[in-house]
mmCIF file of C-alpha atoms in Angstrom:
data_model
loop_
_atom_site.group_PDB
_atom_site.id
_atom_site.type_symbol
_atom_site.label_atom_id
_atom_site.label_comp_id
_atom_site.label_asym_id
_atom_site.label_seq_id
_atom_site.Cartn_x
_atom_site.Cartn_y
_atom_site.Cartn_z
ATOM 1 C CA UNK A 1 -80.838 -63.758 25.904
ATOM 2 C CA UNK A 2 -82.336 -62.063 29.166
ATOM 3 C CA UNK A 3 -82.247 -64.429 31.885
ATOM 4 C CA UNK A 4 -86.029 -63.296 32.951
ATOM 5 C CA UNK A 5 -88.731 -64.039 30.316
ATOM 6 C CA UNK A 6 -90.949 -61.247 29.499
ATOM 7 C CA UNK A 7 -93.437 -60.738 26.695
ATOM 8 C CA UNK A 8 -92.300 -58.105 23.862
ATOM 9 C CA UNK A 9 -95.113 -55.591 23.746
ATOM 10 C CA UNK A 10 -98.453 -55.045 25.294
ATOM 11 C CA UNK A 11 -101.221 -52.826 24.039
ATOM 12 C CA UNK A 12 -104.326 -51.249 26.085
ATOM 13 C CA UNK A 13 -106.409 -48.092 25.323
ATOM 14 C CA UNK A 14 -106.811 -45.184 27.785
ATOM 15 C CA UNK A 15 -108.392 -46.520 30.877
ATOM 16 C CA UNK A 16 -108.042 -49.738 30.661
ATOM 17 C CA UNK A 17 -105.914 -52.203 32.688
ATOM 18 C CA UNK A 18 -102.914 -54.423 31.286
ATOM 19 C CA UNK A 19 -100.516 -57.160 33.298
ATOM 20 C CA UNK A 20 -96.968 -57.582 31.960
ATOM 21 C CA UNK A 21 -95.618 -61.154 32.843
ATOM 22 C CA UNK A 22 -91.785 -61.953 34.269
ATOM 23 C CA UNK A 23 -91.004 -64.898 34.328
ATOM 24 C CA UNK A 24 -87.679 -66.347 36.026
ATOM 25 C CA UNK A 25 -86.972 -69.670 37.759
ATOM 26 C CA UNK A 26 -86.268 -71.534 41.091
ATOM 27 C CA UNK A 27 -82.937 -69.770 41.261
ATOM 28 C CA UNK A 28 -84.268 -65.993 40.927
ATOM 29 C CA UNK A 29 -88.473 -64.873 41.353
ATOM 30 C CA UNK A 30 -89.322 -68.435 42.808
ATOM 31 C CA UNK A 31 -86.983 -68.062 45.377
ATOM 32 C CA UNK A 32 -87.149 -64.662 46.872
ATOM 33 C CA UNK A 33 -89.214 -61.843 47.544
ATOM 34 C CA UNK A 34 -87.037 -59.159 46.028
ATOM 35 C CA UNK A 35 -88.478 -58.152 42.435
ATOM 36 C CA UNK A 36 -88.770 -55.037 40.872
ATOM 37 C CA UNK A 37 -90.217 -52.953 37.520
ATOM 38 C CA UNK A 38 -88.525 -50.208 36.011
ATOM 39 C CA UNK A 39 -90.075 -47.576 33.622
ATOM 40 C CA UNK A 40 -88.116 -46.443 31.133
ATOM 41 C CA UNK A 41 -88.872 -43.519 28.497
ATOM 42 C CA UNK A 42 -86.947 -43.263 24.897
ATOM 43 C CA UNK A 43 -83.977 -41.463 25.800
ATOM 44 C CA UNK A 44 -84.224 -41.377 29.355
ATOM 45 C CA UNK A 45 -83.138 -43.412 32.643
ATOM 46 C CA UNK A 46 -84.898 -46.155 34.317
ATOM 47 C CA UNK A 47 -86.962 -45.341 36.672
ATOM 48 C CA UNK A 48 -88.302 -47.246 39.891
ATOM 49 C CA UNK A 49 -92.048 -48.323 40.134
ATOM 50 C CA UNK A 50 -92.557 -51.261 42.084
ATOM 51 C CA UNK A 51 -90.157 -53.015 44.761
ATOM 52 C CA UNK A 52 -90.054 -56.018 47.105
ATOM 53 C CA UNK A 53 -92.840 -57.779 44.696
ATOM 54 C CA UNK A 54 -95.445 -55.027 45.633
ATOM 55 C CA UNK A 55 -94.398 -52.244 47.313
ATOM 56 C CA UNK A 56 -94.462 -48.928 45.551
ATOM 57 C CA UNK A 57 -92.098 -46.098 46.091
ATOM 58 C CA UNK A 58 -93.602 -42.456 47.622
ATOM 59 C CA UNK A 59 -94.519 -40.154 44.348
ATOM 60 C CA UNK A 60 -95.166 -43.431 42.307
ATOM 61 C CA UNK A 61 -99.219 -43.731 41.268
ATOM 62 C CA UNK A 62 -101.935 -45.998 42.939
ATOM 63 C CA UNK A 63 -102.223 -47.341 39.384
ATOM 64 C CA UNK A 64 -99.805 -49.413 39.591
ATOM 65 C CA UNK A 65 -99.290 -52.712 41.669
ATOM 66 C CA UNK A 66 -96.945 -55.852 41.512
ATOM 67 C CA UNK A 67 -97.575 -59.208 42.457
ATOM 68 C CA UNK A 68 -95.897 -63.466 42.400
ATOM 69 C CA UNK A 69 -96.865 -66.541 41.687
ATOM 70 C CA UNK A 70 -94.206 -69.064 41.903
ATOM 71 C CA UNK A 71 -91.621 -68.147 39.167
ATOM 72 C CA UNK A 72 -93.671 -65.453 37.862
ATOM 73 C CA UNK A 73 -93.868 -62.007 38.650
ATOM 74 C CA UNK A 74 -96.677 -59.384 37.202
ATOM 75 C CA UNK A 75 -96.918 -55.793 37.061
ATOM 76 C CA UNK A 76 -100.496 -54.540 36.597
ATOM 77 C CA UNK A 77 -101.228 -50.633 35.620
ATOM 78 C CA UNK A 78 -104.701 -50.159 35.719
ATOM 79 C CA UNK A 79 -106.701 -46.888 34.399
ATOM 80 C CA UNK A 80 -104.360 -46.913 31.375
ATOM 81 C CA UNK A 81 -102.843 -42.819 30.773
ATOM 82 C CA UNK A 82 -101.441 -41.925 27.216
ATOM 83 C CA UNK A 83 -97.442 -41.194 29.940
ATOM 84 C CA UNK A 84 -97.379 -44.915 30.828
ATOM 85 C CA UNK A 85 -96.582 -45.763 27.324
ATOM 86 C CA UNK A 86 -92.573 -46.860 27.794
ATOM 87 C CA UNK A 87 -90.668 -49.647 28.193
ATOM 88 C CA UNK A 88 -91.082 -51.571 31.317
ATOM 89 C CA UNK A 89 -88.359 -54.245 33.045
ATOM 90 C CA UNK A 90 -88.135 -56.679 36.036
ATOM 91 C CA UNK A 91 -85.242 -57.567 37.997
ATOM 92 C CA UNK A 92 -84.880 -60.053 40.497
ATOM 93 C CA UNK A 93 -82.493 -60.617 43.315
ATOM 94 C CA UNK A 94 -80.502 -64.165 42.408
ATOM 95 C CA UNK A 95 -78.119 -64.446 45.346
ATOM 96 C CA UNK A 96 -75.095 -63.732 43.983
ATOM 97 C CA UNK A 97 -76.219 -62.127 40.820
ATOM 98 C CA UNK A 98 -79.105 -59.731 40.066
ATOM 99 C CA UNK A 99 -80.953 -60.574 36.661
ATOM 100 C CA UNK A 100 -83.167 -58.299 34.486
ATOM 101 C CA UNK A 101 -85.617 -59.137 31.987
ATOM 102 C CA UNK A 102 -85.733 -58.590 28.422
ATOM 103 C CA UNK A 103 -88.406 -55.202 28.721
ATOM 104 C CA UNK A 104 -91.962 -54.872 27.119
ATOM 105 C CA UNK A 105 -92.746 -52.207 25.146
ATOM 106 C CA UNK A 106 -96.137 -50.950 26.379
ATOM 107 C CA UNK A 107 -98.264 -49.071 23.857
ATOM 108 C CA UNK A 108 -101.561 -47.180 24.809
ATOM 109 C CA UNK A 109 -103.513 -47.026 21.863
ATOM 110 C CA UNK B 1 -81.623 -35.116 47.226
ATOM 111 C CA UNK B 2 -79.116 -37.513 45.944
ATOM 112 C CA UNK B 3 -77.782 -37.403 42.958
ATOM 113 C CA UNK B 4 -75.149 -39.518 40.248
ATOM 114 C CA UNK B 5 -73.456 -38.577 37.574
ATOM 115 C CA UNK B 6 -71.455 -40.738 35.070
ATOM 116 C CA UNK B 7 -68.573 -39.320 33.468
ATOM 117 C CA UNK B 8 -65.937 -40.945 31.378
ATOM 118 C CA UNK B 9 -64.584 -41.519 27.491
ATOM 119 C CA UNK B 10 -67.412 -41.819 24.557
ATOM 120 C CA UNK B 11 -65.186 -44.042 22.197
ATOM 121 C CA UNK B 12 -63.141 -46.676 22.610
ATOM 122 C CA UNK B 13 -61.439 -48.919 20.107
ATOM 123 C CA UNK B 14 -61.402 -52.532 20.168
ATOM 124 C CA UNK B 15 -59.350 -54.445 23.153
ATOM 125 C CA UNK B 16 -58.750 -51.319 25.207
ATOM 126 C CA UNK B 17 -60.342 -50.391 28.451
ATOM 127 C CA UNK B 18 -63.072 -48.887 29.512
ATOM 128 C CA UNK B 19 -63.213 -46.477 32.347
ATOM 129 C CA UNK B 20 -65.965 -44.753 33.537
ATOM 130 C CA UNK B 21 -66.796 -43.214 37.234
ATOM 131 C CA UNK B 22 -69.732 -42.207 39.049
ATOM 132 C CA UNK B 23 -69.602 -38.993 41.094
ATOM 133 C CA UNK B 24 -72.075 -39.789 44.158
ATOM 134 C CA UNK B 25 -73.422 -36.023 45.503
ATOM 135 C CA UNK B 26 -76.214 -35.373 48.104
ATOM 136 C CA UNK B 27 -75.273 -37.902 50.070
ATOM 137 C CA UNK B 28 -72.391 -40.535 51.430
ATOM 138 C CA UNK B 29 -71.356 -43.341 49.300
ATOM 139 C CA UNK B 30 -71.019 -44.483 52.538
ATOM 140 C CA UNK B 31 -74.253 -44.831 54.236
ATOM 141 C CA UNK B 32 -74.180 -48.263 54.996
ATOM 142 C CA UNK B 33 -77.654 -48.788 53.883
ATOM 143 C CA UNK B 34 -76.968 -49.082 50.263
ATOM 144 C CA UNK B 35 -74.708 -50.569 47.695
ATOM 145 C CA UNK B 36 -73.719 -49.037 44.355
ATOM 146 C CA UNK B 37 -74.481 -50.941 41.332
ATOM 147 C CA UNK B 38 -73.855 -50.614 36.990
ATOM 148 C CA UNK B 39 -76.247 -51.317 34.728
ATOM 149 C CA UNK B 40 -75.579 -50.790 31.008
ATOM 150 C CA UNK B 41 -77.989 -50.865 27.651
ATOM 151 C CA UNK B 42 -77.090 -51.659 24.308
ATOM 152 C CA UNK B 43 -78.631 -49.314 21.752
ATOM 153 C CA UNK B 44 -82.421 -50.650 21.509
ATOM 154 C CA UNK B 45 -81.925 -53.539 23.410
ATOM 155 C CA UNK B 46 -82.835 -54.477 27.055
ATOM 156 C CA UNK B 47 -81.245 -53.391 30.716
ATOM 157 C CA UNK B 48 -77.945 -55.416 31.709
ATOM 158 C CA UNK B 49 -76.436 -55.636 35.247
ATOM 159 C CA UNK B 50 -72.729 -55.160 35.042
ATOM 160 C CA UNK B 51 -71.683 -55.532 39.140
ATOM 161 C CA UNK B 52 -72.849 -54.016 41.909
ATOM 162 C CA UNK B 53 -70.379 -52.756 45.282
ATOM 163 C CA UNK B 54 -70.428 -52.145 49.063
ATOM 164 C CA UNK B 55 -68.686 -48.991 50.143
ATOM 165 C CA UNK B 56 -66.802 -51.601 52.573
ATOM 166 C CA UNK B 57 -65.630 -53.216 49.439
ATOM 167 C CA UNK B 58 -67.464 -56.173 48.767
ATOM 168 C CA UNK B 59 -68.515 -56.537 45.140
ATOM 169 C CA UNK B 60 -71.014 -59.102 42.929
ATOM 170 C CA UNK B 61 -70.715 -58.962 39.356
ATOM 171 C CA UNK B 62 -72.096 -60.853 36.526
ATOM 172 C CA UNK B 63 -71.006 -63.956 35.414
ATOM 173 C CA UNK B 64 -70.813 -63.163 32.133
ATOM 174 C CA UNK B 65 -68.898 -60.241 32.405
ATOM 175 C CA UNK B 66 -67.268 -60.959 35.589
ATOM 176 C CA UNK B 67 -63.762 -62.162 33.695
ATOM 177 C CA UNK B 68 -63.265 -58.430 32.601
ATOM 178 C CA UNK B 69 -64.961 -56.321 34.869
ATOM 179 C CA UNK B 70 -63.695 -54.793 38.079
ATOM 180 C CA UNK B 71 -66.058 -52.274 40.132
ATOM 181 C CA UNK B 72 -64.257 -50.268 43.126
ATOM 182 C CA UNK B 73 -65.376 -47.490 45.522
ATOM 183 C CA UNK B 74 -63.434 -44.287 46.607
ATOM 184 C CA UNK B 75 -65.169 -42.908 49.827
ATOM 185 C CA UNK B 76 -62.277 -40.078 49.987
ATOM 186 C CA UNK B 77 -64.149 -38.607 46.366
ATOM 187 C CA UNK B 78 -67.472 -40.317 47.520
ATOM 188 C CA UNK B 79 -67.480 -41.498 43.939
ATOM 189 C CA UNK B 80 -67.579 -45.718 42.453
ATOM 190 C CA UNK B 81 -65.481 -47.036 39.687
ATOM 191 C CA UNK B 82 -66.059 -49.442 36.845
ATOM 192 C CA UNK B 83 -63.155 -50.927 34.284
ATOM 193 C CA UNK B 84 -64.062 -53.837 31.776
ATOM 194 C CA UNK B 85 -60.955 -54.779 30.308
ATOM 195 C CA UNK B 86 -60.629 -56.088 26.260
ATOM 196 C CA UNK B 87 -64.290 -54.192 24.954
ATOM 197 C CA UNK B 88 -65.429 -54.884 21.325
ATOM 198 C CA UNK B 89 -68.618 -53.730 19.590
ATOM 199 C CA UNK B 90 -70.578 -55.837 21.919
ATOM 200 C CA UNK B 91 -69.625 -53.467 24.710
ATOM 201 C CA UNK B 92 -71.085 -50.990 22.961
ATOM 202 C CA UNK B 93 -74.181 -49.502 25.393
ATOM 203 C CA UNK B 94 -75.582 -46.525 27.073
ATOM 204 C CA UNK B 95 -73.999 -47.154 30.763
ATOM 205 C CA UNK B 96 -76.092 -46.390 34.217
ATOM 206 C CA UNK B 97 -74.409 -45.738 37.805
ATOM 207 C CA UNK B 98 -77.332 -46.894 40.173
ATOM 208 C CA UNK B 99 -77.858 -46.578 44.104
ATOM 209 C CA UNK B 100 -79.126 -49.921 44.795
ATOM 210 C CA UNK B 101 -81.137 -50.463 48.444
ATOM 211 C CA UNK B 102 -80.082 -52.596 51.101
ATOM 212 C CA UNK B 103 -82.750 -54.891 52.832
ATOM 213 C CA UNK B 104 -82.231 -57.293 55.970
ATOM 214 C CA UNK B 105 -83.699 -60.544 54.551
ATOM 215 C CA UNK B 106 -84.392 -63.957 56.021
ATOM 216 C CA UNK B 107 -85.057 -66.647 54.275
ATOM 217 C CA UNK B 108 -84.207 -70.897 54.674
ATOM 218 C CA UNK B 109 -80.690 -69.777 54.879
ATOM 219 C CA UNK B 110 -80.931 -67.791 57.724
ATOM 220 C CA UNK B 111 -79.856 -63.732 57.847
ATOM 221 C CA UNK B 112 -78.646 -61.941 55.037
ATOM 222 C CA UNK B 113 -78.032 -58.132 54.313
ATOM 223 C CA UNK B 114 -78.401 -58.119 50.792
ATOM 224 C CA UNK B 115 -79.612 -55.807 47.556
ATOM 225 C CA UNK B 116 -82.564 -54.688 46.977
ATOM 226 C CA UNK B 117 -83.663 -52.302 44.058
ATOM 227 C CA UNK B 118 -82.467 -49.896 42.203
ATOM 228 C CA UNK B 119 -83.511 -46.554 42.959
ATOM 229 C CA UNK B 120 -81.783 -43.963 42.423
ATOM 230 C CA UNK B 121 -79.943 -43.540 38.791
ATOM 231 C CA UNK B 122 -77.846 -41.507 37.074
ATOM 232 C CA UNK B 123 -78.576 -40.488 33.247
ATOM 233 C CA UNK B 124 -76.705 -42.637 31.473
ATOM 234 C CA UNK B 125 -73.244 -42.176 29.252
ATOM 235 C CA UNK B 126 -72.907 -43.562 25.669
ATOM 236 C CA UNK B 127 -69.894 -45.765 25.058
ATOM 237 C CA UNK B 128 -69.243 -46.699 21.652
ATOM 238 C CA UNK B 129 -66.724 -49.373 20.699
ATOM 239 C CA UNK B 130 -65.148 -48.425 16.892
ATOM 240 C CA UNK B 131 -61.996 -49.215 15.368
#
């Protein structure tokens, strides 16, 4: 069981916008400002989107933004594109541990 | 740019060891910027952190794992080390060598330097555990 709660799939047609939910605790998102989402493609490696909540890495598309609310974390990908469909994980910073969430398989339709 | 490579045995049996390395190039393992972190992936299942390192030698692992594993760094081969003692078919995963960022953070508890996120990864090695 993933220690960050995150819903199992997501759906949105081309151009549209979706939010994928992470939810952690006190201990983990509530607490500090170091989340991140990973995309991941079948057979491939991770690969870094967001950071620090909301900050995006250079090369990584406008489309795509991070925000927090309390214990919850949400990456939004708006203007939906048939190459975002992939799995997509948080992570959070926990002090002395760092925590990932169980992934949501995003499907454009 | 920087690059990581993971490189190690594809099949273990039961109660053995596994032993994998990650070969840092492009760069210094250590630029004291960054930390060096594991992350492994059981066949259609989610992301786990293993442990994550300092190239000073201070490591953080995960609790669950953190009876078995041991993560270490070798700055003379600019590579990192992990070894999780006593696998089964639960250990069974694609595993990921990861650079992981450094931040200066502040928060109720005064100054930290602490990890960030994963940026940079490697492409993964499949370890299956089989009798």
């Amino acid at each position: 069981q993933s220690v960050l709660t995150q819903p199992a799939s997501v759906s949105g047609s081309p151009g549209q916008s979706i939010t994928i939910s992470c939810t952690g605790t006190s201990s983990d998102v509530g607490s500090y400002n170091l989340v991140s989402w990973y995309q991941q493609h079948p057979g491939k490696a991770p690969k870094l989107m967001i950071y620090e909540v909301s900050k995006r890495p250079s090369g990584v598309s406008h489309r795509f933004s991070g925000s927090k609310s309390g214990n919850t974390a949400s990456l939004t990908i708006s203007g939906l594109q048939a190459e975002d469909e992939a799995d997509y994980y948080c992570c959070s910073y926990a002090r002395t541990s760092t925590v990932f969430g169980g992934g949501t398989k995003l499907t454009v339709l | 740019q920087l690059q990581l490579q993971e490189s190690g045995p594809g099949l273990l049996k039961p109660s053995e060891t596994l032993s994998l390395t990650c070969i840092v190039s492009g760069g210094s393992i250590s630029n004291s910027s960054y930390y060096w972190g594991w992350i492994r992936q059981p066949p259609g299942k989610g992301l786990e952190w293993i442990g994550t390192t300092y190239y000073s030698g201070g490591t953080y692992y995960n609790p669950s794992l953190k009876s078995r594993v041991t993560i270490s760094v070798d700055t003379s081969k600019n590579q990192f080390s992990l070894k999780l003692s006593s696998v089964t078919a639960a250990d069974t995963a694609v595993y990921y060598c990861a650079r992981q960022t450094g931040i200066d953070y502040y928060d109720s508890s005064g100054y930290d330097y602490t990890r960030d996120a994963f940026d940079i990864w490697g492409q993964g090695t499949m370890v299956t555990v089989s009798s």
